[in-house]
Tab-separated table of C-alpha atoms in Angstrom:
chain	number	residue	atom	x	y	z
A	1	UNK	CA	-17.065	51.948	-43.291
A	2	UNK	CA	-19.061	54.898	-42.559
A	3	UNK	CA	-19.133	57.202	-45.709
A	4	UNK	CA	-19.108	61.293	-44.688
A	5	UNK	CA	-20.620	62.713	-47.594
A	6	UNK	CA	-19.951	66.268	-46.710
A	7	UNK	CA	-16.261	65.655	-46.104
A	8	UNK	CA	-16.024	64.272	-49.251
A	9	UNK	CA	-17.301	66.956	-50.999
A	10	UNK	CA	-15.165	69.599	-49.341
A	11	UNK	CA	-12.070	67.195	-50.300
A	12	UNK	CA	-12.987	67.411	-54.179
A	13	UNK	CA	-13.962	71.656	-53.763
A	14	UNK	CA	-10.200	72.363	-52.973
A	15	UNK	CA	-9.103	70.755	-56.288
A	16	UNK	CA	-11.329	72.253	-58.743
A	17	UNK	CA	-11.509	75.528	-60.449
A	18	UNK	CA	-14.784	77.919	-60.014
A	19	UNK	CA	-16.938	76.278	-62.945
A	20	UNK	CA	-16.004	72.710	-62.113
A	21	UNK	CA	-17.094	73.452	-58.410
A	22	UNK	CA	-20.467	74.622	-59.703
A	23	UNK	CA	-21.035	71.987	-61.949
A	24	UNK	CA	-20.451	69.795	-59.224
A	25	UNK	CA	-22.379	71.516	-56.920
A	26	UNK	CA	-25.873	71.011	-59.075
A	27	UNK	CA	-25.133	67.862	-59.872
A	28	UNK	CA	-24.631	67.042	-55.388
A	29	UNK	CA	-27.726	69.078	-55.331
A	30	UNK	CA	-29.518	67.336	-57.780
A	31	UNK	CA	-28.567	63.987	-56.066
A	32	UNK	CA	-29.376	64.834	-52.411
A	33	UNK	CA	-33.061	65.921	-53.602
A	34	UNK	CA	-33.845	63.053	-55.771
A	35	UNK	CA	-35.395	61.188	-53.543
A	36	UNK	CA	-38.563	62.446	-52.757
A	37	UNK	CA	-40.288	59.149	-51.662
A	38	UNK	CA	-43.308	57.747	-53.822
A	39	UNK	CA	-45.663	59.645	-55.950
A	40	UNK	CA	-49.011	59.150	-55.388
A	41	UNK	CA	-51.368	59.347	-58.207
A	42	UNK	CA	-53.483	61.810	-58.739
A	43	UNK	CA	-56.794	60.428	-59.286
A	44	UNK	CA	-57.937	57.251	-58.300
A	45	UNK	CA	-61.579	55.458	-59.274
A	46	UNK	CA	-63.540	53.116	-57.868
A	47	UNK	CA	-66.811	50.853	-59.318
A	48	UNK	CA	-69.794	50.272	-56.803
A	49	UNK	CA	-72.195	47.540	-58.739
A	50	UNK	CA	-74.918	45.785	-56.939
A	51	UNK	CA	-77.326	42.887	-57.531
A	52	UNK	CA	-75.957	41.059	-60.377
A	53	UNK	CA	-78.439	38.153	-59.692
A	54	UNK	CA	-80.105	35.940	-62.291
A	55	UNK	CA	-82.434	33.536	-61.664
A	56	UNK	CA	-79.885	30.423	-62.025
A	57	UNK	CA	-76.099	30.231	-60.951
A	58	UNK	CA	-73.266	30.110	-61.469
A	59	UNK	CA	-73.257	33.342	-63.171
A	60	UNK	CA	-73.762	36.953	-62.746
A	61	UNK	CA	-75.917	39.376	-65.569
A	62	UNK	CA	-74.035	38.402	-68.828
A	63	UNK	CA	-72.958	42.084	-69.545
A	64	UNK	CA	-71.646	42.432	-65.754
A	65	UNK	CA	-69.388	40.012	-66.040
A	66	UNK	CA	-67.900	41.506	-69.021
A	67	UNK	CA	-66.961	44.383	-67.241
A	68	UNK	CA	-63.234	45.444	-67.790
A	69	UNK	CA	-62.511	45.405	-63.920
A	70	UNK	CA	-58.764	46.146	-63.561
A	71	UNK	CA	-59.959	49.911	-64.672
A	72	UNK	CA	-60.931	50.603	-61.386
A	73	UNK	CA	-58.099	50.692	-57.878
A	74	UNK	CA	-61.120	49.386	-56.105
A	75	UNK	CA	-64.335	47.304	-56.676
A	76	UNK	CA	-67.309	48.074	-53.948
A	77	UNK	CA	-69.795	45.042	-54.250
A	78	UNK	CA	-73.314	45.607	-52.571
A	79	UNK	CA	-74.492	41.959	-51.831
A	80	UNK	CA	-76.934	39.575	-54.119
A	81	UNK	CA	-74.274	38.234	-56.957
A	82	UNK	CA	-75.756	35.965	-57.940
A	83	UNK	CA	-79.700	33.546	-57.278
A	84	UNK	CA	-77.280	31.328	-54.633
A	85	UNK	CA	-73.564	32.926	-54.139
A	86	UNK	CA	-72.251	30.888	-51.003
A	87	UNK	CA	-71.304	27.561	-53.081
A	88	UNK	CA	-68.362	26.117	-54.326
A	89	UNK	CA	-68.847	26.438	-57.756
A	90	UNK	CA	-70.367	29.678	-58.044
A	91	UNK	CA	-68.016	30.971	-55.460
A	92	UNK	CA	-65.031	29.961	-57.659
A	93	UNK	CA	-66.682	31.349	-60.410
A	94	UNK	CA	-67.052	34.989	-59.104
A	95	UNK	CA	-63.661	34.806	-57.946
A	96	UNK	CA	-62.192	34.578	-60.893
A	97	UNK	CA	-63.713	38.231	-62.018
A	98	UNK	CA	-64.126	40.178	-58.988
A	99	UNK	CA	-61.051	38.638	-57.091
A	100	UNK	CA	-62.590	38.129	-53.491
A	101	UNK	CA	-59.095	37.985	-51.535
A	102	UNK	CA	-57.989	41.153	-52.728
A	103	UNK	CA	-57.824	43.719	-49.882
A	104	UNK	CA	-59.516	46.225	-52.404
A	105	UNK	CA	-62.620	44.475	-52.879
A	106	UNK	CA	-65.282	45.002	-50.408
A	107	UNK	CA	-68.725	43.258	-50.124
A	108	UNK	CA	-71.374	43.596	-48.183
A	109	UNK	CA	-73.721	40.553	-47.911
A	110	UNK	CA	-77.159	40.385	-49.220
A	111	UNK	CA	-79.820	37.943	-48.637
A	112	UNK	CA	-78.694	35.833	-51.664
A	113	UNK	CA	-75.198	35.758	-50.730
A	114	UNK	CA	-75.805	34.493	-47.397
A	115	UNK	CA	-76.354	30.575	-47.515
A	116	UNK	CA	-73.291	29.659	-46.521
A	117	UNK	CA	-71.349	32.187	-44.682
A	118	UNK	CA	-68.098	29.451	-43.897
A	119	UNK	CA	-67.829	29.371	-48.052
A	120	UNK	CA	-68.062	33.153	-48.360
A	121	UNK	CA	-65.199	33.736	-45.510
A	122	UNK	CA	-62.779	31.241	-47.354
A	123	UNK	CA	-63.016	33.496	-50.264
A	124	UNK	CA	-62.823	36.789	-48.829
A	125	UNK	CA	-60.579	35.872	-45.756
A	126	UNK	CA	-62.749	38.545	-43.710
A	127	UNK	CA	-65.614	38.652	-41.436
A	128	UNK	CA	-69.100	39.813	-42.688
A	129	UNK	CA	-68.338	43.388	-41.283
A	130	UNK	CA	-65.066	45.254	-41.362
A	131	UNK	CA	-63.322	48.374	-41.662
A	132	UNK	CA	-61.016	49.176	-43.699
A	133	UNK	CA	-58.786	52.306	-44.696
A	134	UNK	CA	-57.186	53.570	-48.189
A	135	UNK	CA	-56.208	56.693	-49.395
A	136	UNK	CA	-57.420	58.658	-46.824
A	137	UNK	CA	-61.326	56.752	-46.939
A	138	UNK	CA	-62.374	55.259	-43.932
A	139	UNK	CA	-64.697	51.762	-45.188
A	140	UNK	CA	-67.300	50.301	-43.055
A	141	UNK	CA	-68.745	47.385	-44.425
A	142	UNK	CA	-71.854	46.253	-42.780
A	143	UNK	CA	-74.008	43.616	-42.682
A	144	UNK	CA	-77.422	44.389	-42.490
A	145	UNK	CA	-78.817	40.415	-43.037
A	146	UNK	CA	-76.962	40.322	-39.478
A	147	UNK	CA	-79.434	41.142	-37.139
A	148	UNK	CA	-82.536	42.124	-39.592
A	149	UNK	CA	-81.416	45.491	-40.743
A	150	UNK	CA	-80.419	46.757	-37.310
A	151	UNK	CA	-77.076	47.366	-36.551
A	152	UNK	CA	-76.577	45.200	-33.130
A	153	UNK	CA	-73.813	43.341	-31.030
A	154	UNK	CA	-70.537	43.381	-31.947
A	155	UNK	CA	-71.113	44.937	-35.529
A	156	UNK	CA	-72.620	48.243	-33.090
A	157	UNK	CA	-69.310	47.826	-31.328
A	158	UNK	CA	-67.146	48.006	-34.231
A	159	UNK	CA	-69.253	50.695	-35.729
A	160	UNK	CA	-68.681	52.636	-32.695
A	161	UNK	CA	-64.917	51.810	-32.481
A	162	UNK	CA	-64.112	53.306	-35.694
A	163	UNK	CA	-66.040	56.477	-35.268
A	164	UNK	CA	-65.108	57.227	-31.785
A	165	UNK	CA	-61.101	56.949	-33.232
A	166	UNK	CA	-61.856	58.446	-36.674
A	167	UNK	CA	-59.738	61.731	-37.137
A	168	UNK	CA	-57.485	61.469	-40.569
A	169	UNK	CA	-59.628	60.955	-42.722
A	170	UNK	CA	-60.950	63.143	-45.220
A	171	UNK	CA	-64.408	60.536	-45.971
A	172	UNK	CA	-66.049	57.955	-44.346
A	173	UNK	CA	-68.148	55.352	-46.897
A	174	UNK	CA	-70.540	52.756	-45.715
A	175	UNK	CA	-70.952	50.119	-47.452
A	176	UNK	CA	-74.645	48.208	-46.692
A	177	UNK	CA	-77.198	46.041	-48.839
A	178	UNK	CA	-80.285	46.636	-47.266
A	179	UNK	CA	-81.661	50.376	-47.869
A	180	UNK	CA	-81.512	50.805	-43.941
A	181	UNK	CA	-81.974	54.500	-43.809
A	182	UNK	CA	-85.654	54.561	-45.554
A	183	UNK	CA	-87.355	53.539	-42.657
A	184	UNK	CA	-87.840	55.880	-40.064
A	185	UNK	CA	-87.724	59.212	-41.881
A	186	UNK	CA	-91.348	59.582	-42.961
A	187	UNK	CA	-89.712	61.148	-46.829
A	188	UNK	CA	-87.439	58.418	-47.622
A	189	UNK	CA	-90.101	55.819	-46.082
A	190	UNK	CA	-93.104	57.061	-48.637
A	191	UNK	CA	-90.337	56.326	-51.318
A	192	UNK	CA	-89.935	52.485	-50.100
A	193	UNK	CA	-92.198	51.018	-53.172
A	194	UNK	CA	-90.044	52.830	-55.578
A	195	UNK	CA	-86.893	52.957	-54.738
A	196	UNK	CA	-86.413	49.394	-52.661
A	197	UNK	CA	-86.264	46.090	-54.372
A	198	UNK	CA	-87.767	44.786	-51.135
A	199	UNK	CA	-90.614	46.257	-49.276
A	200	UNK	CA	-90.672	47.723	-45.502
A	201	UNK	CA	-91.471	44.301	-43.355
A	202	UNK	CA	-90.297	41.873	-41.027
A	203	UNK	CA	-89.092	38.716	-43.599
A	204	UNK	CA	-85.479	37.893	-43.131
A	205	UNK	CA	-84.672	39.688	-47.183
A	206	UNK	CA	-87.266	43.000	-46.338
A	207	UNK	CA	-85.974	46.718	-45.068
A	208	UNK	CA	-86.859	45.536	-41.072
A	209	UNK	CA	-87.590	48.224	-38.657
A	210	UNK	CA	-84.333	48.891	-37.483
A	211	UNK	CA	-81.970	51.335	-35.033
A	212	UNK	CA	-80.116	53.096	-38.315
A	213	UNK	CA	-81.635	56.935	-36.756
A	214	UNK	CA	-81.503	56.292	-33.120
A	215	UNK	CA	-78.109	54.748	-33.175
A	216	UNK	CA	-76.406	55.151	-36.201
A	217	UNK	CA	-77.381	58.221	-37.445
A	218	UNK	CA	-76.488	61.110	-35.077
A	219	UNK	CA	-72.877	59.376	-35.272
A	220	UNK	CA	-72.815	59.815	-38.647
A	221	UNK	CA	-73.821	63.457	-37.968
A	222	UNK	CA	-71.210	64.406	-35.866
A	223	UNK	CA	-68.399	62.597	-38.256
A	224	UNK	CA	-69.361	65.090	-40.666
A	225	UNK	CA	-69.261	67.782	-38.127
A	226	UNK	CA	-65.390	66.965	-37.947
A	227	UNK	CA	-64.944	67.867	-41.487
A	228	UNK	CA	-64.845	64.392	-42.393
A	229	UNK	CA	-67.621	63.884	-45.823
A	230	UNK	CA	-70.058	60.668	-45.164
A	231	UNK	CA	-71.186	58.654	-47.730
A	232	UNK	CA	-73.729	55.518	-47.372
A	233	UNK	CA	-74.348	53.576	-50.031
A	234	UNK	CA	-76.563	50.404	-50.406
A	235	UNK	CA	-77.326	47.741	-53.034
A	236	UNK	CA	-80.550	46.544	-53.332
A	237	UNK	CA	-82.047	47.917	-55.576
A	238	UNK	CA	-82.520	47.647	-59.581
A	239	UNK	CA	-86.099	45.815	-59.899
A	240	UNK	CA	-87.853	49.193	-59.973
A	241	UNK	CA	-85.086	51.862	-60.076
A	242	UNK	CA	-81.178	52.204	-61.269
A	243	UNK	CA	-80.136	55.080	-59.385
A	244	UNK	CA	-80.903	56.601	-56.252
A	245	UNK	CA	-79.549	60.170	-54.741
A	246	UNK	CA	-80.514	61.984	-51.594
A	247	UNK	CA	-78.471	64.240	-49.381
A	248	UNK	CA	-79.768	64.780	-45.496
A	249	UNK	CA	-80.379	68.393	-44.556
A	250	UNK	CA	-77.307	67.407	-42.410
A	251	UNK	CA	-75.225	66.907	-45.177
A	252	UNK	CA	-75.103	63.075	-45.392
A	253	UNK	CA	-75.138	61.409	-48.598
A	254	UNK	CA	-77.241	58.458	-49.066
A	255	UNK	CA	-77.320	56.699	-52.755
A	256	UNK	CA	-77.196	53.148	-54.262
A	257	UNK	CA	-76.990	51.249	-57.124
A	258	UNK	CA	-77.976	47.895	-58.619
A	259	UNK	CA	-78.721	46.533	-61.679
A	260	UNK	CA	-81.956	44.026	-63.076
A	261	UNK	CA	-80.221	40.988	-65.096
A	262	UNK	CA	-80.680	41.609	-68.959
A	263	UNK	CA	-82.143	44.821	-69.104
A	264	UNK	CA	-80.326	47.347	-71.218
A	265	UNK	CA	-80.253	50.375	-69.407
A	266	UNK	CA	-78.346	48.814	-66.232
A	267	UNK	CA	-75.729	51.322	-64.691
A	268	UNK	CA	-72.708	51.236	-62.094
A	269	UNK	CA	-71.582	54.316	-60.168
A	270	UNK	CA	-68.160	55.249	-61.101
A	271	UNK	CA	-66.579	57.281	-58.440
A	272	UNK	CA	-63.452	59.672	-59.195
A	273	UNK	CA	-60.940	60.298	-56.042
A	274	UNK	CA	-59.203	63.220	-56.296
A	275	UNK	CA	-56.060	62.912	-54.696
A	276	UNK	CA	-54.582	66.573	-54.907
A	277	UNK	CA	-58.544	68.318	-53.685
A	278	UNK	CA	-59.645	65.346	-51.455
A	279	UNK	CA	-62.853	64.747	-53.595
A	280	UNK	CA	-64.529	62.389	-54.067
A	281	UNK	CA	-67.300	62.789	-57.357
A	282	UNK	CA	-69.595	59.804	-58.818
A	283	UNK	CA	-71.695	59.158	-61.652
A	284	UNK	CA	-73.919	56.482	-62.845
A	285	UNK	CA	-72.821	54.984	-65.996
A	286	UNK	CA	-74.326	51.983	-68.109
A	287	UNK	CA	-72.540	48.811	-67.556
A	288	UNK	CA	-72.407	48.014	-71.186
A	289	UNK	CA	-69.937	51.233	-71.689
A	290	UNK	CA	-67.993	49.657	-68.717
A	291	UNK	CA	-66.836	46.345	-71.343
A	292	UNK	CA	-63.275	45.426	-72.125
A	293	UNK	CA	-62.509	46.188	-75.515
A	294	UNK	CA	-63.504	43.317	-77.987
């Protein structure tokens, strides 16, 4: 039977005095407007952490894994986990903490993390580069062990896929290991020996020469000239530095994080998503204030 609501209600009006038909009326009211759908929350944060290596596996830094992770709606990890990541038992390991098949973790490979690609892919069930869209953020997660720090092949087509198609979003975040955008802009370049763990080279773990400002770049440009905010971060550093800031006189963000195994003054960045402005803030914090309660 098909209910009609309305003739219902016109039914009921003709036997009721003037107060019971207003009564009734805020209460209909009240019902018909209830349901407003979901509400989203209003703030949202995510954790980017980076090199968590030691010099033996199975395990990550000792205070990293400690790390109250269910804080955060998504976990960013930029590549070199642990000495060896791609093996069973280490891979199991890892899994248990950072969850690997959960949509909202993203990795990007680094050199230690990249024995065994087959073992990495059963975990994640995802390629080594992707895209991938929440709350309004447009992800690309690249892999810059690919093709030696260049961004070739089919990871160049996907790259160009989602930027020729972006138009919702309000940010686009890259997600990389290698510190790509150093070489080739003669500032960031001269900061290589104290910024990078690895040095400007041509071994398979180094910053490579590479096609990040003749390709990537001027892409990245004109995203932001949509209104849409870029933000590239990488993960290999920690060895000499803990944070790392600079914004392009374009108006592209590039920082990273990453952390040196037992020292005390390792930090995450913390980023808070405002749902309400579209913002999206970060800060680095030290892992050890990042614990579950004991």
């Amino acid at each position: 039977m098909i209910y009609n609501f309305d003739q219902a209600k016109n039914q009921l009006f003709r036997g009721l005095g003037i107060t019971s038909i207003v009564i009734l009326f805020l209460f209909i009211s009240s019902y018909q407007n209830n349901d407003s759908g979901p509400v989203l929350p209003t703030d949202w944060y995510y954790l980017h952490l980076s090199h968590t290596r030691t010099d033996s596996n199975p395990k990550m830094d000792s205070i990293a894994e400690l790390i109250d992770y269910s804080k955060y709606d998504m976990l960013w990890l930029g590549g070199d986990l642990t000495y060896s990541t791609s093996d069973d038992e280490t891979m199991m390991h890892l899994d248990s903490i950072l969850d690997f098949g959960s949509p909202n973790t993203l990795w990007t490979l680094g050199n230690h993390d990249y024995i065994d690609i087959d073992i990495v892919q059963e975990y994640t069930k995802r390629p080594t580069f992707y895209t991938y869209n929440l709350n309004g953020i447009t992800f690309l997660v690249l892999d810059t062990q690919d093709s030696l720090s260049s961004i070739l092949g089919y990871q160049k087509e996907l790259f160009d896929n989602v930027i020729d198609t972006l138009m919702e979003s309000t940010h686009l975040i890259v997600l990389h290991h290698k510190l790509i955008w150093m070489y080739g802009d003669s500032l960031l370049e001269s900061k290589i020996p104290f910024v990078s763990n690895v040095t400007l080279s041509d071994c398979s773990y180094c910053i490579n020469p590479n096609n990040f400002y003749t390709d990537i770049y001027p892409r990245l440009v004109a995203v932001h000239e949509k209104g849409i905010e870029v933000i590239c971060i990488g993960g290999d550093i920690g060895m000499i530095t803990n944070e790392f800031e600079y914004e392009t006189p374009d108006g592209i963000f590039f920082i990273a994080s990453g952390i040196k195994a037992g020292a005390d003054d390792n930090k995450a960045l913390l980023f808070h998503h405002e749902n309400v402005n579209n913002l999206i803030t970060w800060e680095y914090r030290l892992i050890s204030e990042l614990k579950k309660n004991d």
